[in-house]
mmCIF file with all atom_site columns, C-alpha atoms in Angstrom:
data_model
loop_
_atom_site.group_PDB
_atom_site.id
_atom_site.type_symbol
_atom_site.label_atom_id
_atom_site.label_alt_id
_atom_site.label_comp_id
_atom_site.label_asym_id
_atom_site.label_entity_id
_atom_site.label_seq_id
_atom_site.pdbx_PDB_ins_code
_atom_site.Cartn_x
_atom_site.Cartn_y
_atom_site.Cartn_z
_atom_site.occupancy
_atom_site.B_iso_or_equiv
_atom_site.pdbx_formal_charge
_atom_site.auth_seq_id
_atom_site.auth_comp_id
_atom_site.auth_asym_id
_atom_site.auth_atom_id
_atom_site.pdbx_PDB_model_num
ATOM 1   C CA . MET A 1 1   ? 0.000   0.000  0.000   1.00 43.00 ? 1   MET A CA 1
ATOM 2   C CA . CYS A 1 2   ? 2.700   2.508  1.040   1.00 40.00 ? 2   CYS A CA 1
ATOM 3   C CA . LYS A 1 3   ? 4.824   1.698  -2.015  1.00 43.00 ? 3   LYS A CA 1
ATOM 4   C CA . VAL A 1 4   ? 1.816   2.211  -4.310  1.00 37.00 ? 4   VAL A CA 1
ATOM 5   C CA . PHE A 1 5   ? 1.097   5.577  -2.675  1.00 37.00 ? 5   PHE A CA 1
ATOM 6   C CA . LYS A 1 6   ? 4.719   6.710  -3.070  1.00 41.00 ? 6   LYS A CA 1
ATOM 7   C CA . THR A 1 7   ? 4.661   5.621  -6.725  1.00 37.00 ? 7   THR A CA 1
ATOM 8   C CA . MET A 1 8   ? 1.472   7.627  -7.260  1.00 37.00 ? 8   MET A CA 1
ATOM 9   C CA . VAL A 1 9   ? 3.015   10.709 -5.598  1.00 41.00 ? 9   VAL A CA 1
ATOM 10  C CA . VAL A 1 10  ? 6.165   10.450 -7.716  1.00 42.00 ? 10  VAL A CA 1
ATOM 11  C CA . SER A 1 11  ? 4.053   9.964  -10.853 1.00 38.00 ? 11  SER A CA 1
ATOM 12  C CA . LEU A 1 12  ? 1.953   12.976 -9.919  1.00 40.00 ? 12  LEU A CA 1
ATOM 13  C CA . VAL A 1 13  ? 5.040   15.084 -9.283  1.00 42.00 ? 13  VAL A CA 1
ATOM 14  C CA . VAL A 1 14  ? 6.630   14.059 -12.589 1.00 41.00 ? 14  VAL A CA 1
ATOM 15  C CA . GLY A 1 15  ? 3.373   14.791 -14.419 1.00 40.00 ? 15  GLY A CA 1
ATOM 16  C CA . LEU A 1 16  ? 3.068   18.225 -12.874 1.00 40.00 ? 16  LEU A CA 1
ATOM 17  C CA . ALA A 1 17  ? 6.669   19.098 -13.652 1.00 38.00 ? 17  ALA A CA 1
ATOM 18  C CA . THR A 1 18  ? 5.772   19.577 -17.299 1.00 35.00 ? 18  THR A CA 1
ATOM 19  C CA . ILE A 1 19  ? 3.228   22.274 -16.367 1.00 39.00 ? 19  ILE A CA 1
ATOM 20  C CA . VAL A 1 20  ? 5.844   24.698 -15.071 1.00 41.00 ? 20  VAL A CA 1
ATOM 21  C CA . ALA A 1 21  ? 6.902   27.160 -17.733 1.00 44.00 ? 21  ALA A CA 1
ATOM 22  C CA . ALA A 1 22  ? 8.229   30.574 -16.739 1.00 47.00 ? 22  ALA A CA 1
ATOM 23  C CA . THR A 1 23  ? 9.343   29.720 -13.219 1.00 69.00 ? 23  THR A CA 1
ATOM 24  C CA . GLU A 1 24  ? 11.398  26.568 -12.867 1.00 87.00 ? 24  GLU A CA 1
ATOM 25  C CA . ILE A 1 25  ? 10.623  24.657 -9.695  1.00 94.00 ? 25  ILE A CA 1
ATOM 26  C CA . LYS A 1 26  ? 13.174  21.879 -9.354  1.00 94.00 ? 26  LYS A CA 1
ATOM 27  C CA . PHE A 1 27  ? 13.604  19.263 -6.679  1.00 95.00 ? 27  PHE A CA 1
ATOM 28  C CA . ASP A 1 28  ? 17.166  18.718 -5.486  1.00 96.00 ? 28  ASP A CA 1
ATOM 29  C CA . GLN A 1 29  ? 17.247  15.270 -3.906  1.00 96.00 ? 29  GLN A CA 1
ATOM 30  C CA . GLY A 1 30  ? 20.728  15.832 -2.493  1.00 96.00 ? 30  GLY A CA 1
ATOM 31  C CA . LEU A 1 31  ? 19.842  19.078 -0.730  1.00 96.00 ? 31  LEU A CA 1
ATOM 32  C CA . ALA A 1 32  ? 16.619  17.551 0.585   1.00 97.00 ? 32  ALA A CA 1
ATOM 33  C CA . GLN A 1 33  ? 18.492  14.562 1.995   1.00 97.00 ? 33  GLN A CA 1
ATOM 34  C CA . ALA A 1 34  ? 21.199  16.779 3.486   1.00 96.00 ? 34  ALA A CA 1
ATOM 35  C CA . HIS A 1 35  ? 18.581  18.954 5.208   1.00 96.00 ? 35  HIS A CA 1
ATOM 36  C CA . CYS A 1 36  ? 16.671  15.983 6.613   1.00 97.00 ? 36  CYS A CA 1
ATOM 37  C CA . THR A 1 37  ? 19.859  14.208 7.692   1.00 97.00 ? 37  THR A CA 1
ATOM 38  C CA . ASP A 1 38  ? 21.116  17.305 9.463   1.00 95.00 ? 38  ASP A CA 1
ATOM 39  C CA . LYS A 1 39  ? 17.768  17.954 11.110  1.00 95.00 ? 39  LYS A CA 1
ATOM 40  C CA . TRP A 1 40  ? 17.283  14.390 12.384  1.00 97.00 ? 40  TRP A CA 1
ATOM 41  C CA . THR A 1 41  ? 20.808  13.361 13.386  1.00 97.00 ? 41  THR A CA 1
ATOM 42  C CA . LYS A 1 42  ? 21.508  13.666 17.103  1.00 97.00 ? 42  LYS A CA 1
ATOM 43  C CA . ARG A 1 43  ? 24.965  12.886 18.510  1.00 97.00 ? 43  ARG A CA 1
ATOM 44  C CA . GLY A 1 44  ? 25.883  11.071 15.295  1.00 96.00 ? 44  GLY A CA 1
ATOM 45  C CA . VAL A 1 45  ? 22.760  8.865  15.154  1.00 98.00 ? 45  VAL A CA 1
ATOM 46  C CA . LEU A 1 46  ? 20.179  9.367  12.417  1.00 97.00 ? 46  LEU A CA 1
ATOM 47  C CA . ASP A 1 47  ? 16.530  8.880  13.426  1.00 98.00 ? 47  ASP A CA 1
ATOM 48  C CA . GLY A 1 48  ? 15.450  6.883  10.376  1.00 97.00 ? 48  GLY A CA 1
ATOM 49  C CA . ASP A 1 49  ? 11.718  7.269  10.929  1.00 98.00 ? 49  ASP A CA 1
ATOM 50  C CA . MET A 1 50  ? 11.927  11.040 11.257  1.00 98.00 ? 50  MET A CA 1
ATOM 51  C CA . PHE A 1 51  ? 14.298  11.226 8.280   1.00 98.00 ? 51  PHE A CA 1
ATOM 52  C CA . SER A 1 52  ? 11.713  9.340  6.169   1.00 98.00 ? 52  SER A CA 1
ATOM 53  C CA . TYR A 1 53  ? 8.946   11.617 7.433   1.00 98.00 ? 53  TYR A CA 1
ATOM 54  C CA . CYS A 1 54  ? 11.056  14.665 6.579   1.00 97.00 ? 54  CYS A CA 1
ATOM 55  C CA . MET A 1 55  ? 11.759  13.364 3.063   1.00 97.00 ? 55  MET A CA 1
ATOM 56  C CA . GLU A 1 56  ? 8.045   12.696 2.516   1.00 98.00 ? 56  GLU A CA 1
ATOM 57  C CA . GLY A 1 57  ? 7.415   16.330 3.464   1.00 97.00 ? 57  GLY A CA 1
ATOM 58  C CA . GLN A 1 58  ? 10.048  17.441 0.962   1.00 97.00 ? 58  GLN A CA 1
ATOM 59  C CA . THR A 1 59  ? 8.490   15.374 -1.839  1.00 97.00 ? 59  THR A CA 1
ATOM 60  C CA . GLU A 1 60  ? 4.938   16.397 -0.991  1.00 98.00 ? 60  GLU A CA 1
ATOM 61  C CA . GLY A 1 61  ? 6.010   20.041 -0.736  1.00 97.00 ? 61  GLY A CA 1
ATOM 62  C CA . TYR A 1 62  ? 7.566   19.851 -4.178  1.00 97.00 ? 62  TYR A CA 1
ATOM 63  C CA . GLY A 1 63  ? 4.408   18.347 -5.665  1.00 97.00 ? 63  GLY A CA 1
ATOM 64  C CA . LYS A 1 64  ? 2.220   20.925 -3.948  1.00 98.00 ? 64  LYS A CA 1
ATOM 65  C CA . SER A 1 65  ? 4.485   23.757 -5.138  1.00 97.00 ? 65  SER A CA 1
ATOM 66  C CA . LEU A 1 66  ? 4.012   22.623 -8.731  1.00 97.00 ? 66  LEU A CA 1
ATOM 67  C CA . GLU A 1 67  ? 0.275   22.222 -8.216  1.00 97.00 ? 67  GLU A CA 1
ATOM 68  C CA . LEU A 1 68  ? -0.051  25.698 -6.688  1.00 97.00 ? 68  LEU A CA 1
ATOM 69  C CA . TYR A 1 69  ? 2.026   27.287 -9.434  1.00 97.00 ? 69  TYR A CA 1
ATOM 70  C CA . ASN A 1 70  ? -0.277  25.733 -12.017 1.00 96.00 ? 70  ASN A CA 1
ATOM 71  C CA . LYS A 1 71  ? -3.363  26.893 -10.093 1.00 97.00 ? 71  LYS A CA 1
ATOM 72  C CA . TYR A 1 72  ? -2.193  30.473 -9.652  1.00 97.00 ? 72  TYR A CA 1
ATOM 73  C CA . SER A 1 73  ? -0.791  30.880 -13.147 1.00 95.00 ? 73  SER A CA 1
ATOM 74  C CA . ASN A 1 74  ? -3.591  29.171 -15.110 1.00 95.00 ? 74  ASN A CA 1
ATOM 75  C CA . ILE A 1 75  ? -6.767  28.689 -13.070 1.00 95.00 ? 75  ILE A CA 1
ATOM 76  C CA . GLU A 1 76  ? -7.041  31.443 -10.447 1.00 96.00 ? 76  GLU A CA 1
ATOM 77  C CA . ARG A 1 77  ? -4.519  33.909 -11.825 1.00 95.00 ? 77  ARG A CA 1
ATOM 78  C CA . VAL A 1 78  ? -2.298  35.667 -9.309  1.00 96.00 ? 78  VAL A CA 1
ATOM 79  C CA . GLU A 1 79  ? -0.465  38.832 -10.288 1.00 94.00 ? 79  GLU A CA 1
ATOM 80  C CA . LEU A 1 80  ? 3.325   38.409 -10.021 1.00 94.00 ? 80  LEU A CA 1
ATOM 81  C CA . ILE A 1 81  ? 3.108   34.639 -9.410  1.00 95.00 ? 81  ILE A CA 1
ATOM 82  C CA . ASP A 1 82  ? 6.515   34.051 -11.017 1.00 94.00 ? 82  ASP A CA 1
ATOM 83  C CA . GLU A 1 83  ? 8.076   36.543 -8.612  1.00 94.00 ? 83  GLU A CA 1
ATOM 84  C CA . VAL A 1 84  ? 6.240   34.958 -5.659  1.00 96.00 ? 84  VAL A CA 1
ATOM 85  C CA . VAL A 1 85  ? 7.606   31.523 -6.588  1.00 96.00 ? 85  VAL A CA 1
ATOM 86  C CA . SER A 1 86  ? 11.086  32.888 -7.181  1.00 94.00 ? 86  SER A CA 1
ATOM 87  C CA . PHE A 1 87  ? 11.083  34.579 -3.769  1.00 94.00 ? 87  PHE A CA 1
ATOM 88  C CA . ALA A 1 88  ? 9.799   31.413 -2.049  1.00 96.00 ? 88  ALA A CA 1
ATOM 89  C CA . LEU A 1 89  ? 12.561  29.364 -3.671  1.00 95.00 ? 89  LEU A CA 1
ATOM 90  C CA . LYS A 1 90  ? 15.250  31.880 -2.693  1.00 94.00 ? 90  LYS A CA 1
ATOM 91  C CA . LYS A 1 91  ? 13.981  31.911 0.878   1.00 93.00 ? 91  LYS A CA 1
ATOM 92  C CA . TRP A 1 92  ? 13.361  28.194 1.475   1.00 95.00 ? 92  TRP A CA 1
ATOM 93  C CA . ALA A 1 93  ? 15.238  26.173 -1.181  1.00 94.00 ? 93  ALA A CA 1
ATOM 94  C CA . LYS A 1 94  ? 18.807  27.170 -0.500  1.00 90.00 ? 94  LYS A CA 1
ATOM 95  C CA . ARG A 1 95  ? 21.812  25.051 0.331   1.00 85.00 ? 95  ARG A CA 1
ATOM 96  C CA . ASN A 1 96  ? 21.694  25.420 4.119   1.00 82.00 ? 96  ASN A CA 1
ATOM 97  C CA . GLU A 1 97  ? 17.895  25.516 4.505   1.00 88.00 ? 97  GLU A CA 1
ATOM 98  C CA . TYR A 1 98  ? 16.129  23.306 1.935   1.00 95.00 ? 98  TYR A CA 1
ATOM 99  C CA . GLN A 1 99  ? 12.434  22.941 2.758   1.00 96.00 ? 99  GLN A CA 1
ATOM 100 C CA . MET A 1 100 ? 10.092  22.353 -0.156  1.00 97.00 ? 100 MET A CA 1
ATOM 101 C CA . ASP A 1 101 ? 7.109   22.164 2.201   1.00 96.00 ? 101 ASP A CA 1
ATOM 102 C CA . MET A 1 102 ? 7.814   25.774 3.172   1.00 97.00 ? 102 MET A CA 1
ATOM 103 C CA . VAL A 1 103 ? 8.126   26.764 -0.505  1.00 97.00 ? 103 VAL A CA 1
ATOM 104 C CA . ALA A 1 104 ? 4.600   25.417 -1.022  1.00 98.00 ? 104 ALA A CA 1
ATOM 105 C CA . TYR A 1 105 ? 3.367   27.159 2.134   1.00 98.00 ? 105 TYR A CA 1
ATOM 106 C CA . GLU A 1 106 ? 4.801   30.515 1.001   1.00 97.00 ? 106 GLU A CA 1
ATOM 107 C CA . ILE A 1 107 ? 3.287   30.201 -2.494  1.00 98.00 ? 107 ILE A CA 1
ATOM 108 C CA . GLU A 1 108 ? -0.113  29.308 -1.050  1.00 98.00 ? 108 GLU A CA 1
ATOM 109 C CA . GLN A 1 109 ? -0.092  32.127 1.521   1.00 98.00 ? 109 GLN A CA 1
ATOM 110 C CA . GLN A 1 110 ? 0.830   34.731 -1.099  1.00 97.00 ? 110 GLN A CA 1
ATOM 111 C CA . GLY A 1 111 ? -1.578  33.341 -3.702  1.00 97.00 ? 111 GLY A CA 1
ATOM 112 C CA . GLU A 1 112 ? -4.539  33.276 -1.341  1.00 98.00 ? 112 GLU A CA 1
ATOM 113 C CA . ALA A 1 113 ? -3.721  36.757 -0.036  1.00 97.00 ? 113 ALA A CA 1
ATOM 114 C CA . TYR A 1 114 ? -3.729  38.090 -3.611  1.00 97.00 ? 114 TYR A CA 1
ATOM 115 C CA . LEU A 1 115 ? -7.082  36.415 -4.321  1.00 97.00 ? 115 LEU A CA 1
ATOM 116 C CA . ASN A 1 116 ? -8.493  37.981 -1.138  1.00 97.00 ? 116 ASN A CA 1
ATOM 117 C CA . VAL A 1 117 ? -7.220  41.417 -2.200  1.00 97.00 ? 117 VAL A CA 1
ATOM 118 C CA . ALA A 1 118 ? -8.652  41.004 -5.715  1.00 96.00 ? 118 ALA A CA 1
ATOM 119 C CA . TYR A 1 119 ? -12.015 39.998 -4.239  1.00 97.00 ? 119 TYR A CA 1
ATOM 120 C CA . GLU A 1 120 ? -12.110 43.000 -1.894  1.00 96.00 ? 120 GLU A CA 1
ATOM 121 C CA . LEU A 1 121 ? -11.290 45.282 -4.821  1.00 95.00 ? 121 LEU A CA 1
ATOM 122 C CA . SER A 1 122 ? -13.954 43.705 -7.059  1.00 95.00 ? 122 SER A CA 1
ATOM 123 C CA . THR A 1 123 ? -16.662 44.111 -4.387  1.00 96.00 ? 123 THR A CA 1
ATOM 124 C CA . GLY A 1 124 ? -15.741 47.716 -3.697  1.00 95.00 ? 124 GLY A CA 1
ATOM 125 C CA . ASN A 1 125 ? -14.600 47.087 -0.136  1.00 95.00 ? 125 ASN A CA 1
ATOM 126 C CA . VAL A 1 126 ? -11.276 48.718 -1.050  1.00 96.00 ? 126 VAL A CA 1
ATOM 127 C CA . ASN A 1 127 ? -10.545 51.200 -3.796  1.00 95.00 ? 127 ASN A CA 1
ATOM 128 C CA . THR A 1 128 ? -7.707  51.440 -6.278  1.00 96.00 ? 128 THR A CA 1
ATOM 129 C CA . GLU A 1 129 ? -6.031  54.280 -4.386  1.00 96.00 ? 129 GLU A CA 1
ATOM 130 C CA . GLN A 1 130 ? -5.914  52.252 -1.164  1.00 96.00 ? 130 GLN A CA 1
ATOM 131 C CA . LEU A 1 131 ? -4.579  49.254 -3.065  1.00 96.00 ? 131 LEU A CA 1
ATOM 132 C CA . GLU A 1 132 ? -1.849  51.278 -4.775  1.00 96.00 ? 132 GLU A CA 1
ATOM 133 C CA . THR A 1 133 ? -0.786  52.792 -1.449  1.00 96.00 ? 133 THR A CA 1
ATOM 134 C CA . CYS A 1 134 ? -0.379  49.349 0.103   1.00 96.00 ? 134 CYS A CA 1
ATOM 135 C CA . LYS A 1 135 ? 1.255   47.876 -2.998  1.00 96.00 ? 135 LYS A CA 1
ATOM 136 C CA . SER A 1 136 ? 3.830   50.671 -3.020  1.00 95.00 ? 136 SER A CA 1
ATOM 137 C CA . LYS A 1 137 ? 4.845   49.641 0.501   1.00 95.00 ? 137 LYS A CA 1
ATOM 138 C CA . TRP A 1 138 ? 4.893   45.863 0.063   1.00 95.00 ? 138 TRP A CA 1
ATOM 139 C CA . ILE A 1 139 ? 5.355   44.933 -3.587  1.00 94.00 ? 139 ILE A CA 1
ATOM 140 C CA . GLU A 1 140 ? 9.028   45.092 -4.461  1.00 85.00 ? 140 GLU A CA 1
ATOM 141 C CA . GLY A 1 141 ? 10.465  43.737 -7.709  1.00 78.00 ? 141 GLY A CA 1
ATOM 142 C CA . ASP A 1 142 ? 11.939  40.528 -6.353  1.00 83.00 ? 142 ASP A CA 1
ATOM 143 C CA . LYS A 1 143 ? 9.850   40.240 -3.186  1.00 89.00 ? 143 LYS A CA 1
ATOM 144 C CA . PRO A 1 144 ? 6.120   40.666 -3.690  1.00 93.00 ? 144 PRO A CA 1
ATOM 145 C CA . ASP A 1 145 ? 4.335   40.326 -0.355  1.00 96.00 ? 145 ASP A CA 1
ATOM 146 C CA . TRP A 1 146 ? 0.608   39.996 -0.989  1.00 97.00 ? 146 TRP A CA 1
ATOM 147 C CA . SER A 1 147 ? 0.047   38.930 2.629   1.00 97.00 ? 147 SER A CA 1
ATOM 148 C CA . MET A 1 148 ? 1.277   42.305 3.807   1.00 97.00 ? 148 MET A CA 1
ATOM 149 C CA . VAL A 1 149 ? -0.757  44.122 1.143   1.00 97.00 ? 149 VAL A CA 1
ATOM 150 C CA . GLU A 1 150 ? -3.818  42.311 2.469   1.00 97.00 ? 150 GLU A CA 1
ATOM 151 C CA . TYR A 1 151 ? -2.889  43.201 6.059   1.00 97.00 ? 151 TYR A CA 1
ATOM 152 C CA . CYS A 1 152 ? -2.291  46.834 5.064   1.00 96.00 ? 152 CYS A CA 1
ATOM 153 C CA . LEU A 1 153 ? -5.746  47.045 3.468   1.00 96.00 ? 153 LEU A CA 1
ATOM 154 C CA . ASN A 1 154 ? -7.427  45.521 6.524   1.00 92.00 ? 154 ASN A CA 1
ATOM 155 C CA . LYS A 1 155 ? -6.016  47.889 9.123   1.00 86.00 ? 155 LYS A CA 1
#
């Protein structure tokens, strides 16, 4: 059962990998293993169960990142999604801190915040001037922060 599930997850991840176009989301098995090994080795002994759990989180995070990128670039369009993904990768998928689950979390938080902002604008709860004021504070070229734009509009 577990092997079948893992095969399905890997198949899903490989299938979704072809969806990504402008922003390349790659999975680095070596960095993932290094992160999980470092995190779950105590006094020279690796906790195998926690290592496996950590690696599952890495794989699932990668698959979810691809899924979310597809959603926010094709289904529920999010402004600056490529920049959001790029920022999430720079923040969470680096050599000393490789966490694909956090990449997915960051993409989802920013995507949902943008959709909330777009909804508030479409219903007239916020106006364009308010939006532009908040965007000027929180949307930078390489670090768009829709969560903070949403927070700014709500205060």
